[in-house]
GROMACS .gro file of C-alpha atoms in nm:
model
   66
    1UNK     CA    1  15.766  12.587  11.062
    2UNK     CA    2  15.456  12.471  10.860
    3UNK     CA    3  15.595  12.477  10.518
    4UNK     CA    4  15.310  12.365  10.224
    5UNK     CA    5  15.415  12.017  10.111
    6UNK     CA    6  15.363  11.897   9.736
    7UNK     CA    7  15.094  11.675   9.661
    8UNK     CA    8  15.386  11.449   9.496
    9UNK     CA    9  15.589  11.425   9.819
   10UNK     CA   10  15.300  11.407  10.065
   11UNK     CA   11  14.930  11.370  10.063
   12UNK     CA   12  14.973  11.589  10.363
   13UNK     CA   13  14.951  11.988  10.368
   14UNK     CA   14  15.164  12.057  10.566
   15UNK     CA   15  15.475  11.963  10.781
   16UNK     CA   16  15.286  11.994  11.077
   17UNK     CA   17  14.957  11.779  10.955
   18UNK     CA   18  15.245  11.500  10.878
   19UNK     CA   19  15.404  11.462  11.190
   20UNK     CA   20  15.071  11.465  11.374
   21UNK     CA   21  14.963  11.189  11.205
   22UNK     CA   22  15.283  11.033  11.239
   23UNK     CA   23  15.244  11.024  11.607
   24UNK     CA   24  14.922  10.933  11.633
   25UNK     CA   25  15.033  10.656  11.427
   26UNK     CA   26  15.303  10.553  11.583
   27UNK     CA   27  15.090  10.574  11.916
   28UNK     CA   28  14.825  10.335  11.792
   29UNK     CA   29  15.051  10.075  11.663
   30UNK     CA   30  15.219  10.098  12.072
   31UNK     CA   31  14.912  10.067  12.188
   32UNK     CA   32  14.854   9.719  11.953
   33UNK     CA   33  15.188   9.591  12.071
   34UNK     CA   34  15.114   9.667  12.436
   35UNK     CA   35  14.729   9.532  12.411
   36UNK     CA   36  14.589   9.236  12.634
   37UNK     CA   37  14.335   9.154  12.468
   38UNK     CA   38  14.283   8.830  12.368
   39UNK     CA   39  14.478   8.731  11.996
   40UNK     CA   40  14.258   8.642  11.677
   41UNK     CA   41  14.362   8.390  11.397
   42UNK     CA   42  14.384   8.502  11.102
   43UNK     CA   43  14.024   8.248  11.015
   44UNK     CA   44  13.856   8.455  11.283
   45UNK     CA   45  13.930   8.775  11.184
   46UNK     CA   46  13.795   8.695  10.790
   47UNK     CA   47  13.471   8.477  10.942
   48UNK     CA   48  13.422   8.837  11.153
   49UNK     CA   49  13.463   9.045  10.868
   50UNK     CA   50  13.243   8.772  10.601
   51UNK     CA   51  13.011   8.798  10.901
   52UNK     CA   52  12.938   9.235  10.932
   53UNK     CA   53  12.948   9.241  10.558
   54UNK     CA   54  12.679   8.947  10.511
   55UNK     CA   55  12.506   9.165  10.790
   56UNK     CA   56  12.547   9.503  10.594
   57UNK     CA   57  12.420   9.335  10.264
   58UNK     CA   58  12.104   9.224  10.383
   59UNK     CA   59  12.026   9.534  10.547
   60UNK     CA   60  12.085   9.698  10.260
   61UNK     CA   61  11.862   9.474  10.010
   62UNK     CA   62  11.602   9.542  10.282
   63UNK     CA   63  11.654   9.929  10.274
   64UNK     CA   64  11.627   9.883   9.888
   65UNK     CA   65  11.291   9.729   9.908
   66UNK     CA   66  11.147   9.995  10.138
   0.00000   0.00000   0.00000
C-alpha cells in the first residue's frame, strides 16, 4: 500500500518514500559502525570543516571580483 501521508505526520509522501529512506538510512549508519577507516577527533573534524569553508569563501570573493 502507498497511502498519501500528511505533511504534519511526515515530510514524506508516501508510505513507501518513508520506508525507503528508512533503509537507506539505517544502511548508512551500518555501514559507519562497520567502517575501517581511520577515527577523527572531534578538533579534526571542525579544523577540516574551518578549512573547505575558508577555501569556499575565498573562491567566492574571487568569483565576485570577476
Amino acid at each position: 500500500m502507498n497511502a498519501k501521508l500528511s505533511p504534519m505526520v511526515s515530510e514524506f509522501e508516501t508510505d513507501e518514500q518513508a520506508a525507503r529512506y528508512d533503509r537507506w538510512f539505517r544502511n548508512q549508519v551500518d555501514a559507519g559502525l562497520n567502517s575501517t577507516k581511520p577515527l577523527l577527533s572531534h578538533q579534526q573534524a571542525m579544523d577540516r570543516i574551518a578549512a573547505e569553508l575558508t577555501e569556499r569563501r575565498i573562491a567566492r570573493a574571487k568569483h565576485s571580483l570577476d
